């Protein structure tokens, strides 16, 4: 009988010969097969589960006998009785190789399982977090060989997990002695290892084998909203997501007004820092409650934000960001204790990582978008716009990536819009205007029915129809343009020009009435001339930023457009192009990436190599500063028309023709289309 056997692992295809009696986990480790283990092969954690195959495997040239692995043992039975295990599964640390065998490692047993899949770039991100759990058995104290409990724990981590050096701060040292004794010298250590090297950090210890939550928080800290994903640091699952309005809004709606607040009010920056940190603590508590875990199980946070938010969150006065040359206090990534930034609601020893900023106006949020969308891996030229209060814009391909930011203001998020509101139940999110009848139909968040469908009134009775959210206002303005109610200059016509009584006079201009709920004590929802101006300003800033990058790249068209941002998913390519938010490109090549900055934060949370990668990549990205670029103003003015005063939109023209109307040339019965602009 042979003294060794062939072991083939799937899906990796790795194979090797091993002495009979070798545990499957040992074989996997020697071949570099991705098989998880927290307990180090002690039969406690069950992370090493595998599915052995039996029978003929012609592809691998092997036939596997029923006794190719050692018999099911008592440790496996105990685990199955207590916690359950799928039939056919074995614990890799218990099952030993007794003959040629093919062993499948299911996805949940892969240490580096894939977590964030980006369909657009066909890229997958693997779990490789900075913080992991390690179960260890620690030597008991010995009077004859005196050493501290921490030193013996460090020795155990070195011997059993090859962690060469580890540090612990007072909070975890205070816990260590009772935990070691309670666990009878067996503990699970939560250990953070920085991608820049140096000693590992002991974040927490638990008696015995700890199978409770180990979580991380990916935070997209926007000027208007703060979004957080609570992720399981072991398998990358999103346990809960939440969002709040940024409380700094009360100090100024946009970034520059917050910088001005800090300039004009001594201590204003400190006030703003405290308010955003309070909001993050409250958000951490609320997402942890939603996931039904203790917030102290949150061991890591990754924060992405624009430069002004970055400075205000770190407690750095943002005043230098308000004036040329827009110098950042630091553009580097930061890795530090979260408690240093006032995040007291999570684990006392939790770590915080911020992605690097790209430039004084292009922040860690743009870096996170670059991490998520990976323009540097693409063959074709892609324009990525992350639409928020400030638009982050990236243009690039394999050869070169450029970035800028553009001050779009909060109009795209429904702010500064007369009937605008946050995307919440009751908000109009979709709207169509019939070009013949000029009548609207719409859908509100919370119901799938259109307003002209039976049952709509009942379906929306509990939420009401409360306003228009960001994607709704974009669609509304584009639909008004497509229906000829608004002309290319953005001017709303009088009833005689538009042919609808829904054009109603308001002061010196006209508004379009979408819904009148006053009879039911609800709001009267209109799109005013002021709303259209706000959207025009926002979209002109966005387009001008994109155009500057195209100038720098020496191109006048792009192959793909990716709309990122919370509502990127809700804007159709057609509407974005009718407005002239984005340059012309094939409509099918306009895709949505959802909250790409948040995805980038999640990627950095789950994979330390991604942190090193984006730190290197940011150095390669060429920055274009819109604020000091003279052509920006020219592009901005031309982009004010819908879709554009100069640039053509051949791909848009293939799907629709925009009506040629001019409401500035009065012809109506009331003495002119426009009642004179303000
Ligand atoms: S490695 Fe922990 S049960 Fe097998």
XYZ file of C-alpha atoms and ligand atoms in Angstrom, residues 25 36-48 91-94, ligand 1:
22
model
C -6.011 21.490 6.894
C -9.995 29.320 6.943
C -9.201 28.524 10.576
C -9.639 30.601 13.704
C -8.910 27.916 16.315
C -5.683 26.672 14.741
C -6.976 23.171 14.045
C -8.403 22.419 17.465
C -11.835 21.439 16.230
C -13.563 24.417 17.856
C -14.261 27.024 15.187
C -15.632 24.947 12.270
C -14.211 27.494 9.832
C -12.238 24.723 8.092
C -13.777 19.503 9.462
C -10.511 19.936 7.587
C -8.505 19.889 10.778
C -9.991 16.547 11.860
S -9.697 24.775 12.220
Fe -11.107 25.265 13.730
S -12.466 23.593 13.623
Fe -10.989 23.076 12.213
